[in-house]
Every structure is written in C-alpha cells, then in structure tokens.
C-alpha cells in the first residue's frame, strides 16, 4: 500500500516540533522498514533533530536511503560525528560500513579519525573500504594543496594524522591502501609514521619496499623521489626509478619526476650519487607535449650528471620550444660551470649556444655570464651578435665589445705604434659611449703610472677638450 504523502507530511511536520526523545526512538524504529517516500520524510525529520538516536539510526540505515536523501546526509556529515561514533560502537553489521561511506562521499577530512577503528578491527571488506576512504581523502588533500585558495591546513592535518596512525597499525589490518594513502602525502613530513617506518623491522616497511620496487601505480611512482629521504626505503626507491626508466614511457617518467624539486636538497642528491649507474637513468629527454615533464627532466639531469656528461644530456633541451625549459637548462649549466671552477670549456661552449636563443632575455643572460667568465671565445661571439635582430642584445654586444676593447687598448697601449694607437682608439671610442668616462676614471686613480698613461691617451686621441677639468 502506497504511503499517503499529504498525511505523512502533516505527521512529520508536527513531529518535528516535539522535542521528546520518544519521537527520536519512533524515527529510529521506522527507518529500517520505511518505503522510499517515507524514507525521504524520515531523513529530513531526523536531520532536523539534535544529536540523537534518530541520527544514529539514519547512519545505520544510510545504505537504504534514496539518492536524494543520501546526498542530504552526506551534506550534513560534519554534524553527524556523535551519531557516527555510536554507529561504530554498536554491533550493527552495516553501521561501520555506512560511516566509512559517508565520510568518503563527503570528503569529511575532520572525521577521518573515525576510519581508524574500522580499518583495525573490521572484517576484510570493511578494511578495504576504510583504506579506499583514506586514499580518497589523501588525494583530496593533495589536490587542495595544489590550489591554495581551497587549502585548509586544519583539515589536511586531520587527514594526515588518520593516515599515519593507520600505517602504524599496519600489522593489524595489512591493508596496502593505507600505505598508498601515506605515499600520496609523501611531500609532507611524516611526524607519526616516520619514526615507525625508520625502523627496518617495523610492520609495513617490507610491504612499502615491495611497492616502491614494483612501481605499479601512479601514486607509487610519484612518491619515489621523496622516499630517497628515508634510510629504510631509499634503496627500494632507487630500484623503482630504474624500473620506471626501463619502461621508456614518458608518462611514467613524468610521474617519477613529479617531486624533482627535492633534488635541490643535498640529502636527496647525495643518495642518488651514492647509487651506481644513476647518471644513465632517464637519459633521453621526454617527448611529452606537457612542458612540465621536460622541465623536471632538466632538474633530474643536473642532479645526477656532471661536466661533459651533463652537457651531452642537456644538449637535447637547448632547442626546446618551451621558453622556461630552455631557461632552466641555461641556469643548470651556469650552476655547473660555477661549480667546475676556473676551467670548464665544454660547459662554457654549451652556454655560448644560448647566446643565439630566440628569446632575447635568455640570450642576454648567457652573454653576461660569459662576460663575467672572460670566456676565450667571447670576442668572436660578440662580433656575430652585433648583427642580431634584437636591439637590446645588439646593444649589449656593442657595449661588451667596447668594454673589452678599452681594456685591451689600456693594457697594450705601450706596445702599439702611434698609428695603431690612433686607429684603435678612435674605433673603440666610436663604439663605446662610456670611453671618456672610463678614461676619466683611470686619470683619477692614485697610481702615477695610470695617470701618465691616461694623459698620453688623451693627448694622442685628441680628447683634451672633453677632459679639460680633469687635466687642470
């Protein structure tokens, strides 16, 4: 017999106004046998009550609710903490399952702690559901970190604490999904699970090592670089990186290098350097259309290669169509050149190639660095750049030539003939707008030799009218 909807509506409206606990018990008794229309009204009525027996029954009967009613419960999940705790404490077979499902669907980070007990003491199906719930909560936390306006530090801490506590109880539930949930949060410090996993004999370490070596899921691949920071897991992470490289698939390489920014930290780089053969891992530049994967590859190369080996690898990136990738490549070469000391001809030659970059800012950065290095091929390079289409780069080249020309003229003035002095001096003065300023600076130096040479240059180049004040 179908429910009399107008009659039900009248009854439920009146019941909602009665604060008596007997009403809550009546709602709880009606929920297990109510039909769909009645369930809709009972759901609204239960949700309008304060924390009560009616809400506990609603959680226990969540699996029976129609979609619209279930969505209303999920939307109010944050207000159901007490009802969920009571549902977990009871012997109802569906209560704990429903609690986990409500939290999962609501992404209720603040209620993540309620998932711990079902994972620890529940049957296998419930443990799997609890593990999936923690994984989805961890994924939602990670996604919010990547979008700062949506990030809530309090909710993130609640999820991380629940996940880490689940890992410390791994010997009870043996759920690999709890370990995957922890790996999703690999970029965050593990304050609870960390000390636990730093002990080689701890439950979960062996399972994590296997997961990291087999690298079967994107979650595991994205965590590999972070695991280099853990003594008990570093060797497995390195084995996982090698296995990813063996597949030769760009998408898996991109996943493995997701946290490549960690390689800027000495502790992580040191682990890679101690591992044999890492300089050849991920040797070929990814062909992926996503420039982010190619940028991460540049960071990787800089971490595992040195000298000519680094030049050979980064040679692949100098013509990349992504401006940032090329800029990162130049920056890594400059850092390598600085680290190499006085002589690094292979790296300097690689940097020189960027002086012809289509992006003027990159070309100018390369030129300025080679100027500071006093690179032996700079003069020839600059003579080519004075014909550049970019005005700023052309001006930079002219100024550099002029600056180098003045220094050369000053150093070799005594060795040149009078005719050579006049010709070279006038040519450099024509190029160098600051020629007179440089000469004035030399004239003001306290050393007598510098003053004499400056006066000789002023006289022979006929610059006295422009420096009368200094000469008097």
GROMACS .gro file of C-alpha atoms in nm:
model
  472
    1UNK     CA    1   0.000   0.000   0.000
    2UNK     CA    2   0.145   0.337  -0.103
    3UNK     CA    3   0.209   0.599   0.162
    4UNK     CA    4  -0.036   0.885   0.195
    5UNK     CA    5   0.208   1.168   0.124
    6UNK     CA    6  -0.006   1.460   0.241
    7UNK     CA    7  -0.080   1.268   0.559
    8UNK     CA    8   0.285   1.184   0.612
    9UNK     CA    9   0.388   1.542   0.557
   10UNK     CA   10   0.141   1.660   0.819
   11UNK     CA   11   0.257   1.398   1.069
   12UNK     CA   12   0.627   1.471   1.016
   13UNK     CA   13   0.572   1.845   1.039
   14UNK     CA   14   0.405   1.801   1.376
   15UNK     CA   15   0.667   1.553   1.498
   16UNK     CA   16   0.949   1.793   1.413
   17UNK     CA   17   0.812   2.038   1.670
   18UNK     CA   18   0.813   1.782   1.952
   19UNK     CA   19   1.147   1.768   2.145
   20UNK     CA   20   1.052   1.446   2.327
   21UNK     CA   21   1.316   1.163   2.300
   22UNK     CA   22   1.030   0.926   2.227
   23UNK     CA   23   1.000   1.090   1.882
   24UNK     CA   24   1.365   1.007   1.814
   25UNK     CA   25   1.307   0.645   1.912
   26UNK     CA   26   1.000   0.632   1.688
   27UNK     CA   27   1.201   0.764   1.390
   28UNK     CA   28   1.476   0.509   1.464
   29UNK     CA   29   1.219   0.227   1.473
   30UNK     CA   30   1.054   0.337   1.149
   31UNK     CA   31   1.369   0.375   0.936
   32UNK     CA   32   1.451   0.001   0.885
   33UNK     CA   33   1.110  -0.077   0.731
   34UNK     CA   34   1.004   0.252   0.569
   35UNK     CA   35   0.937   0.270   0.195
   36UNK     CA   36   1.105   0.524  -0.032
   37UNK     CA   37   0.861   0.817   0.013
   38UNK     CA   38   0.863   0.769   0.388
   39UNK     CA   39   1.244   0.748   0.392
   40UNK     CA   40   1.262   1.092   0.234
   41UNK     CA   41   1.049   1.243   0.508
   42UNK     CA   42   1.219   1.045   0.784
   43UNK     CA   43   1.560   1.164   0.661
   44UNK     CA   44   1.451   1.529   0.671
   45UNK     CA   45   1.294   1.478   1.011
   46UNK     CA   46   1.599   1.302   1.157
   47UNK     CA   47   1.833   1.570   1.025
   48UNK     CA   48   1.621   1.839   1.187
   49UNK     CA   49   1.666   1.679   1.528
   50UNK     CA   50   1.955   1.747   1.763
   51UNK     CA   51   2.225   1.480   1.806
   52UNK     CA   52   2.000   1.189   1.894
   53UNK     CA   53   1.905   0.827   1.846
   54UNK     CA   54   1.728   0.924   1.524
   55UNK     CA   55   2.056   1.041   1.368
   56UNK     CA   56   2.232   0.722   1.477
   57UNK     CA   57   1.962   0.513   1.311
   58UNK     CA   58   1.988   0.730   0.999
   59UNK     CA   59   2.359   0.648   0.974
   60UNK     CA   60   2.289   0.277   1.024
   61UNK     CA   61   2.025   0.282   0.750
   62UNK     CA   62   2.223   0.503   0.512
   63UNK     CA   63   2.257   0.219   0.259
   64UNK     CA   64   1.877   0.208   0.218
   65UNK     CA   65   1.827   0.577   0.151
   66UNK     CA   66   1.730   0.703  -0.195
   67UNK     CA   67   1.997   0.911  -0.370
   68UNK     CA   68   1.842   1.247  -0.284
   69UNK     CA   69   1.814   1.158   0.082
   70UNK     CA   70   2.166   1.013   0.089
   71UNK     CA   71   2.300   1.339  -0.057
   72UNK     CA   72   2.131   1.533   0.223
   73UNK     CA   73   2.300   1.313   0.481
   74UNK     CA   74   2.638   1.350   0.309
   75UNK     CA   75   2.596   1.729   0.300
   76UNK     CA   76   2.543   1.726   0.680
   77UNK     CA   77   2.827   1.481   0.755
   78UNK     CA   78   3.019   1.731   0.967
   79UNK     CA   79   2.724   1.743   1.212
   80UNK     CA   80   2.699   1.366   1.245
   81UNK     CA   81   3.019   1.292   1.439
   82UNK     CA   82   2.832   1.177   1.752
   83UNK     CA   83   2.589   0.960   1.557
   84UNK     CA   84   2.877   0.802   1.364
   85UNK     CA   85   3.067   0.719   1.682
   86UNK     CA   86   2.761   0.546   1.823
   87UNK     CA   87   2.710   0.357   1.497
   88UNK     CA   88   3.068   0.230   1.518
   89UNK     CA   89   3.025   0.118   1.878
   90UNK     CA   90   2.719  -0.095   1.806
   91UNK     CA   91   2.711  -0.447   1.671
   92UNK     CA   92   2.519  -0.346   1.359
   93UNK     CA   93   2.691  -0.502   1.055
   94UNK     CA   94   2.609  -0.205   0.832
   95UNK     CA   95   2.686   0.079   1.074
   96UNK     CA   96   3.068   0.091   1.032
   97UNK     CA   97   3.040   0.040   0.655
   98UNK     CA   98   2.797   0.331   0.630
   99UNK     CA   99   3.016   0.554   0.848
  100UNK     CA  100   3.313   0.496   0.616
  101UNK     CA  101   3.097   0.554   0.307
  102UNK     CA  102   2.950   0.881   0.438
  103UNK     CA  103   3.296   1.013   0.524
  104UNK     CA  104   3.430   0.907   0.184
  105UNK     CA  105   3.149   1.067  -0.015
  106UNK     CA  106   3.152   1.383   0.196
  107UNK     CA  107   3.532   1.414   0.184
  108UNK     CA  108   3.489   1.485   0.554
  109UNK     CA  109   3.853   1.538   0.648
  110UNK     CA  110   3.765   1.639   1.004
  111UNK     CA  111   3.605   1.295   1.057
  112UNK     CA  112   3.897   1.093   0.915
  113UNK     CA  113   3.989   0.976   1.265
  114UNK     CA  114   3.669   0.767   1.272
  115UNK     CA  115   3.808   0.545   0.994
  116UNK     CA  116   4.093   0.410   1.209
  117UNK     CA  117   3.895   0.158   1.416
  118UNK     CA  118   3.707   0.001   1.121
  119UNK     CA  119   4.042  -0.048   0.949
  120UNK     CA  120   4.199  -0.207   1.253
  121UNK     CA  121   3.930  -0.442   1.377
  122UNK     CA  122   3.675  -0.472   1.098
  123UNK     CA  123   3.625  -0.761   0.854
  124UNK     CA  124   3.825  -0.769   0.530
  125UNK     CA  125   3.560  -0.589   0.321
  126UNK     CA  126   3.533  -0.309   0.575
  127UNK     CA  127   3.911  -0.273   0.597
  128UNK     CA  128   3.931  -0.238   0.219
  129UNK     CA  129   3.655   0.024   0.222
  130UNK     CA  130   3.831   0.215   0.501
  131UNK     CA  131   4.157   0.205   0.307
  132UNK     CA  132   3.987   0.342  -0.005
  133UNK     CA  133   3.831   0.616   0.206
  134UNK     CA  134   4.170   0.724   0.342
  135UNK     CA  135   4.317   0.719  -0.008
  136UNK     CA  136   4.045   0.945  -0.146
  137UNK     CA  137   4.077   1.182   0.150
  138UNK     CA  138   4.453   1.196   0.094
  139UNK     CA  139   4.404   1.265  -0.278
  140UNK     CA  140   4.159   1.544  -0.198
  141UNK     CA  141   4.414   1.692   0.045
  142UNK     CA  142   4.687   1.679  -0.218
  143UNK     CA  143   4.460   1.841  -0.477
  144UNK     CA  144   4.375   2.125  -0.238
  145UNK     CA  145   4.747   2.186  -0.171
  146UNK     CA  146   4.794   2.249  -0.541
  147UNK     CA  147   4.515   2.512  -0.528
  148UNK     CA  148   4.598   2.734  -0.228
  149UNK     CA  149   4.258   2.909  -0.208
  150UNK     CA  150   4.096   2.571  -0.142
  151UNK     CA  151   4.361   2.452   0.106
  152UNK     CA  152   4.263   2.412   0.471
  153UNK     CA  153   4.562   2.330   0.692
  154UNK     CA  154   4.344   2.201   0.976
  155UNK     CA  155   4.163   1.953   0.752
  156UNK     CA  156   4.492   1.847   0.594
  157UNK     CA  157   4.640   1.774   0.937
  158UNK     CA  158   4.334   1.568   1.033
  159UNK     CA  159   4.367   1.351   0.722
  160UNK     CA  160   4.741   1.308   0.762
  161UNK     CA  161   4.709   1.209   1.125
  162UNK     CA  162   4.445   0.947   1.042
  163UNK     CA  163   4.654   0.805   0.758
  164UNK     CA  164   4.973   0.793   0.961
  165UNK     CA  165   4.801   0.627   1.257
  166UNK     CA  166   4.657   0.367   1.021
  167UNK     CA  167   5.009   0.290   0.895
  168UNK     CA  168   5.140   0.246   1.249
  169UNK     CA  169   4.868  -0.021   1.294
  170UNK     CA  170   4.958  -0.199   0.971
  171UNK     CA  171   5.024  -0.530   1.148
  172UNK     CA  172   4.657  -0.544   1.247
  173UNK     CA  173   4.494  -0.472   0.911
  174UNK     CA  174   4.764  -0.547   0.647
  175UNK     CA  175   4.592  -0.301   0.412
  176UNK     CA  176   4.816  -0.183   0.124
  177UNK     CA  177   4.575   0.103   0.055
  178UNK     CA  178   4.679   0.265   0.383
  179UNK     CA  179   5.038   0.263   0.260
  180UNK     CA  180   4.932   0.413  -0.073
  181UNK     CA  181   4.741   0.684   0.114
  182UNK     CA  182   5.063   0.763   0.301
  183UNK     CA  183   5.260   0.779  -0.026
  184UNK     CA  184   5.006   1.028  -0.163
  185UNK     CA  185   5.114   1.255   0.122
  186UNK     CA  186   5.484   1.193   0.052
  187UNK     CA  187   5.563   1.563   0.008
  188UNK     CA  188   5.458   1.632   0.369
  189UNK     CA  189   5.667   1.539   0.677
  190UNK     CA  190   5.553   1.219   0.850
  191UNK     CA  191   5.560   1.304   1.219
  192UNK     CA  192   5.378   0.989   1.338
  193UNK     CA  193   5.453   0.723   1.076
  194UNK     CA  194   5.806   0.849   1.005
  195UNK     CA  195   5.975   0.722   1.325
  196UNK     CA  196   5.777   0.398   1.288
  197UNK     CA  197   5.897   0.338   0.931
  198UNK     CA  198   6.256   0.433   1.015
  199UNK     CA  199   6.283   0.102   1.197
  200UNK     CA  200   6.364  -0.172   0.939
  201UNK     CA  201   6.172  -0.434   1.136
  202UNK     CA  202   5.853  -0.228   1.161
  203UNK     CA  203   5.539  -0.375   1.001
  204UNK     CA  204   5.474  -0.201   0.673
  205UNK     CA  205   5.838  -0.138   0.578
  206UNK     CA  206   5.867  -0.463   0.385
  207UNK     CA  207   5.537  -0.400   0.203
  208UNK     CA  208   5.643  -0.044   0.119
  209UNK     CA  209   5.974  -0.167  -0.018
  210UNK     CA  210   5.793  -0.407  -0.248
  211UNK     CA  211   5.553  -0.137  -0.366
  212UNK     CA  212   5.837   0.106  -0.438
  213UNK     CA  213   6.033  -0.152  -0.633
  214UNK     CA  214   5.743  -0.274  -0.846
  215UNK     CA  215   5.611   0.082  -0.915
  216UNK     CA  216   5.276  -0.049  -1.040
  217UNK     CA  217   5.065   0.259  -0.971
  218UNK     CA  218   5.097   0.633  -1.040
  219UNK     CA  219   5.077   0.702  -0.666
  220UNK     CA  220   5.388   0.495  -0.601
  221UNK     CA  221   5.577   0.643  -0.896
  222UNK     CA  222   5.506   0.999  -0.782
  223UNK     CA  223   5.647   0.924  -0.436
  224UNK     CA  224   5.981   0.772  -0.543
  225UNK     CA  225   6.197   1.083  -0.510
  226UNK     CA  226   6.052   1.168  -0.169
  227UNK     CA  227   6.140   0.818  -0.045
  228UNK     CA  228   6.507   0.884  -0.115
  229UNK     CA  229   6.496   1.079   0.209
  230UNK     CA  230   6.418   0.771   0.420
  231UNK     CA  231   6.708   0.542   0.505
  232UNK     CA  232   6.494   0.228   0.518
  233UNK     CA  233   6.326   0.294   0.182
  234UNK     CA  234   6.590   0.473  -0.028
  235UNK     CA  235   6.733   0.158  -0.190
  236UNK     CA  236   6.385   0.046  -0.297
  237UNK     CA  237   6.307   0.393  -0.433
  238UNK     CA  238   6.625   0.384  -0.643
  239UNK     CA  239   6.531   0.040  -0.774
  240UNK     CA  240   6.187   0.178  -0.858
  241UNK     CA  241   6.339   0.470  -1.051
  242UNK     CA  242   6.547   0.225  -1.254
  243UNK     CA  243   6.240   0.014  -1.328
  244UNK     CA  244   6.044   0.318  -1.445
  245UNK     CA  245   6.332   0.414  -1.674
  246UNK     CA  246   6.335   0.064  -1.823
  247UNK     CA  247   5.975   0.106  -1.941
  248UNK     CA  248   6.078   0.402  -2.156
  249UNK     CA  249   5.728   0.554  -2.124
  250UNK     CA  250   5.715   0.931  -2.100
  251UNK     CA  251   5.406   0.943  -1.881
  252UNK     CA  252   5.567   0.715  -1.621
  253UNK     CA  253   5.889   0.916  -1.632
  254UNK     CA  254   5.689   1.234  -1.572
  255UNK     CA  255   5.520   1.071  -1.271
  256UNK     CA  256   5.851   0.954  -1.125
  257UNK     CA  257   5.997   1.306  -1.151
  258UNK     CA  258   5.694   1.481  -1.001
  259UNK     CA  259   5.881   1.582  -0.684
  260UNK     CA  260   6.207   1.668  -0.860
  261UNK     CA  261   6.232   1.994  -0.662
  262UNK     CA  262   6.354   1.776  -0.374
  263UNK     CA  263   6.672   1.711  -0.572
  264UNK     CA  264   6.779   2.066  -0.490
  265UNK     CA  265   6.831   1.936  -0.134
  266UNK     CA  266   7.172   1.787  -0.061
  267UNK     CA  267   7.037   1.488   0.130
  268UNK     CA  268   6.839   1.362  -0.168
  269UNK     CA  269   7.115   1.432  -0.421
  270UNK     CA  270   7.366   1.251  -0.202
  271UNK     CA  271   7.158   0.933  -0.206
  272UNK     CA  272   7.147   0.940  -0.586
  273UNK     CA  273   7.520   0.999  -0.613
  274UNK     CA  274   7.597   0.701  -0.390
  275UNK     CA  275   7.384   0.475  -0.610
  276UNK     CA  276   7.571   0.330  -0.906
  277UNK     CA  277   7.459   0.388  -1.262
  278UNK     CA  278   7.204   0.663  -1.190
  279UNK     CA  279   7.372   0.901  -1.436
  280UNK     CA  280   7.228   0.697  -1.724
  281UNK     CA  281   6.873   0.671  -1.586
  282UNK     CA  282   6.618   0.882  -1.777
  283UNK     CA  283   6.890   0.966  -2.027
  284UNK     CA  284   6.660   1.073  -2.311
  285UNK     CA  285   6.456   1.390  -2.299
  286UNK     CA  286   6.080   1.315  -2.270
  287UNK     CA  287   5.886   1.379  -2.589
  288UNK     CA  288   5.571   1.463  -2.394
  289UNK     CA  289   5.372   1.768  -2.502
  290UNK     CA  290   5.348   1.876  -2.138
  291UNK     CA  291   5.641   2.115  -2.082
  292UNK     CA  292   5.633   2.042  -1.709
  293UNK     CA  293   5.770   1.691  -1.762
  294UNK     CA  294   6.057   1.827  -1.973
  295UNK     CA  295   6.140   2.089  -1.710
  296UNK     CA  296   6.152   1.823  -1.439
  297UNK     CA  297   6.383   1.616  -1.658
  298UNK     CA  298   6.629   1.909  -1.672
  299UNK     CA  299   6.636   1.922  -1.290
  300UNK     CA  300   6.696   1.546  -1.279
  301UNK     CA  301   6.987   1.566  -1.524
  302UNK     CA  302   7.153   1.840  -1.320
  303UNK     CA  303   7.123   1.626  -1.006
  304UNK     CA  304   7.278   1.307  -1.146
  305UNK     CA  305   7.528   1.432  -1.410
  306UNK     CA  306   7.843   1.644  -1.405
  307UNK     CA  307   8.078   1.804  -1.656
  308UNK     CA  308   8.068   1.681  -2.014
  309UNK     CA  309   7.808   1.417  -1.924
  310UNK     CA  310   7.572   1.693  -1.815
  311UNK     CA  311   7.642   1.890  -2.133
  312UNK     CA  312   7.564   1.590  -2.350
  313UNK     CA  313   7.233   1.532  -2.178
  314UNK     CA  314   7.119   1.893  -2.166
  315UNK     CA  315   7.221   1.941  -2.529
  316UNK     CA  316   6.881   1.784  -2.605
  317UNK     CA  317   6.698   2.069  -2.432
  318UNK     CA  318   6.867   2.375  -2.580
  319UNK     CA  319   6.622   2.385  -2.873
  320UNK     CA  320   6.312   2.301  -2.669
  321UNK     CA  321   6.008   2.502  -2.779
  322UNK     CA  322   5.928   2.588  -2.416
  323UNK     CA  323   6.099   2.909  -2.301
  324UNK     CA  324   6.108   2.803  -1.934
  325UNK     CA  325   6.270   2.469  -2.016
  326UNK     CA  326   6.547   2.646  -2.207
  327UNK     CA  327   6.593   2.900  -1.927
  328UNK     CA  328   6.615   2.618  -1.668
  329UNK     CA  329   6.870   2.439  -1.888
  330UNK     CA  330   7.085   2.753  -1.909
  331UNK     CA  331   7.060   2.805  -1.535
  332UNK     CA  332   7.171   2.447  -1.461
  333UNK     CA  333   7.466   2.486  -1.699
  334UNK     CA  334   7.567   2.811  -1.531
  335UNK     CA  335   7.550   2.646  -1.189
  336UNK     CA  336   7.758   2.356  -1.318
  337UNK     CA  337   8.011   2.599  -1.465
  338UNK     CA  338   8.043   2.784  -1.134
  339UNK     CA  339   8.092   2.454  -0.951
  340UNK     CA  340   8.356   2.340  -1.200
  341UNK     CA  341   8.588   2.627  -1.107
  342UNK     CA  342   8.836   2.802  -1.337
  343UNK     CA  343   8.820   2.585  -1.650
  344UNK     CA  344   8.505   2.429  -1.789
  345UNK     CA  345   8.538   2.460  -2.169
  346UNK     CA  346   8.265   2.208  -2.255
  347UNK     CA  347   8.008   2.378  -2.031
  348UNK     CA  348   8.110   2.726  -2.146
  349UNK     CA  349   8.068   2.621  -2.509
  350UNK     CA  350   7.721   2.484  -2.426
  351UNK     CA  351   7.629   2.814  -2.261
  352UNK     CA  352   7.755   3.003  -2.566
  353UNK     CA  353   7.493   2.824  -2.777
  354UNK     CA  354   7.225   3.003  -2.573
  355UNK     CA  355   7.361   3.341  -2.685
  356UNK     CA  356   7.173   3.276  -3.010
  357UNK     CA  357   6.847   3.184  -2.835
  358UNK     CA  358   6.526   3.314  -2.992
  359UNK     CA  359   6.427   3.456  -2.652
  360UNK     CA  360   6.632   3.777  -2.607
  361UNK     CA  361   6.628   3.757  -2.227
  362UNK     CA  362   6.786   3.409  -2.235
  363UNK     CA  363   7.046   3.520  -2.490
  364UNK     CA  364   7.138   3.825  -2.281
  365UNK     CA  365   7.176   3.613  -1.965
  366UNK     CA  366   7.416   3.378  -2.146
  367UNK     CA  367   7.622   3.667  -2.286
  368UNK     CA  368   7.653   3.837  -1.947
  369UNK     CA  369   7.767   3.517  -1.780
  370UNK     CA  370   8.035   3.455  -2.042
  371UNK     CA  371   8.149   3.814  -1.999
  372UNK     CA  372   8.200   3.754  -1.627
  373UNK     CA  373   8.387   3.431  -1.704
  374UNK     CA  374   8.617   3.609  -1.953
  375UNK     CA  375   8.543   3.330  -2.195
  376UNK     CA  376   8.813   3.297  -2.459
  377UNK     CA  377   8.564   3.280  -2.746
  378UNK     CA  378   8.369   3.586  -2.634
  379UNK     CA  379   8.518   3.829  -2.886
  380UNK     CA  380   8.421   3.616  -3.186
  381UNK     CA  381   8.077   3.555  -3.037
  382UNK     CA  382   8.011   3.924  -2.978
  383UNK     CA  383   8.115   4.017  -3.330
  384UNK     CA  384   7.835   3.796  -3.455
  385UNK     CA  385   7.581   3.934  -3.207
  386UNK     CA  386   7.624   4.294  -3.322
  387UNK     CA  387   7.411   4.193  -3.622
  388UNK     CA  388   7.133   4.049  -3.404
  389UNK     CA  389   6.772   4.139  -3.482
  390UNK     CA  390   6.712   4.213  -3.113
  391UNK     CA  391   6.807   4.569  -3.031
  392UNK     CA  392   6.877   4.501  -2.664
  393UNK     CA  393   7.104   4.208  -2.749
  394UNK     CA  394   7.275   4.410  -3.022
  395UNK     CA  395   7.337   4.698  -2.782
  396UNK     CA  396   7.471   4.458  -2.520
  397UNK     CA  397   7.714   4.310  -2.773
  398UNK     CA  398   7.836   4.654  -2.884
  399UNK     CA  399   7.889   4.765  -2.525
  400UNK     CA  400   8.070   4.444  -2.440
  401UNK     CA  401   8.298   4.480  -2.741
  402UNK     CA  402   8.365   4.840  -2.644
  403UNK     CA  403   8.434   4.750  -2.283
  404UNK     CA  404   8.666   4.467  -2.379
  405UNK     CA  405   8.822   4.698  -2.642
  406UNK     CA  406   8.902   4.966  -2.385
  407UNK     CA  407   9.062   4.711  -2.152
  408UNK     CA  408   9.269   4.570  -2.436
  409UNK     CA  409   9.374   4.915  -2.554
  410UNK     CA  410   9.469   5.016  -2.199
  411UNK     CA  411   9.675   4.700  -2.140
  412UNK     CA  412   9.856   4.714  -2.476
  413UNK     CA  413   9.896   5.092  -2.520
  414UNK     CA  414  10.274   5.089  -2.473
  415UNK     CA  415  10.321   4.805  -2.721
  416UNK     CA  416  10.124   4.964  -3.007
  417UNK     CA  417  10.267   5.200  -3.266
  418UNK     CA  418  10.147   5.559  -3.276
  419UNK     CA  419   9.941   5.489  -3.587
  420UNK     CA  420   9.786   5.171  -3.437
  421UNK     CA  421   9.705   5.358  -3.116
  422UNK     CA  422   9.520   5.631  -3.302
  423UNK     CA  423   9.325   5.390  -3.525
  424UNK     CA  424   9.225   5.151  -3.246
  425UNK     CA  425   9.145   5.430  -3.001
  426UNK     CA  426   8.917   5.618  -3.239
  427UNK     CA  427   8.736   5.296  -3.342
  428UNK     CA  428   8.673   5.193  -2.981
  429UNK     CA  429   8.569   5.546  -2.881
  430UNK     CA  430   8.318   5.541  -3.164
  431UNK     CA  431   8.164   5.217  -3.033
  432UNK     CA  432   8.194   5.291  -2.662
  433UNK     CA  433   7.980   5.580  -2.540
  434UNK     CA  434   8.150   5.548  -2.200
  435UNK     CA  435   8.505   5.567  -2.340
  436UNK     CA  436   8.568   5.913  -2.198
  437UNK     CA  437   8.415   5.814  -1.865
  438UNK     CA  438   8.647   5.513  -1.843
  439UNK     CA  439   8.945   5.732  -1.928
  440UNK     CA  440   8.842   5.989  -1.667
  441UNK     CA  441   8.824   5.709  -1.407
  442UNK     CA  442   9.177   5.598  -1.497
  443UNK     CA  443   9.302   5.956  -1.472
  444UNK     CA  444   9.168   5.986  -1.118
  445UNK     CA  445   9.345   5.674  -0.991
  446UNK     CA  446   9.621   5.746  -0.736
  447UNK     CA  447   9.884   5.540  -0.920
  448UNK     CA  448  10.123   5.764  -1.117
  449UNK     CA  449  10.163   5.508  -1.395
  450UNK     CA  450   9.786   5.506  -1.454
  451UNK     CA  451   9.773   5.886  -1.466
  452UNK     CA  452  10.063   5.910  -1.713
  453UNK     CA  453   9.910   5.653  -1.946
  454UNK     CA  454   9.569   5.823  -1.933
  455UNK     CA  455   9.725   6.163  -2.019
  456UNK     CA  456   9.912   6.006  -2.311
  457UNK     CA  457   9.590   5.854  -2.446
  458UNK     CA  458   9.403   6.184  -2.408
  459UNK     CA  459   9.675   6.373  -2.596
  460UNK     CA  460   9.717   6.123  -2.882
  461UNK     CA  461   9.341   6.070  -2.930
  462UNK     CA  462   9.277   6.444  -2.912
  463UNK     CA  463   9.034   6.418  -2.619
  464UNK     CA  464   9.169   6.708  -2.412
  465UNK     CA  465   8.872   6.940  -2.484
  466UNK     CA  466   8.639   6.684  -2.328
  467UNK     CA  467   8.854   6.636  -2.018
  468UNK     CA  468   8.980   6.988  -1.953
  469UNK     CA  469   8.854   7.000  -1.597
  470UNK     CA  470   9.033   6.677  -1.500
  471UNK     CA  471   9.358   6.786  -1.667
  472UNK     CA  472   9.376   7.126  -1.494
   0.00000   0.00000   0.00000
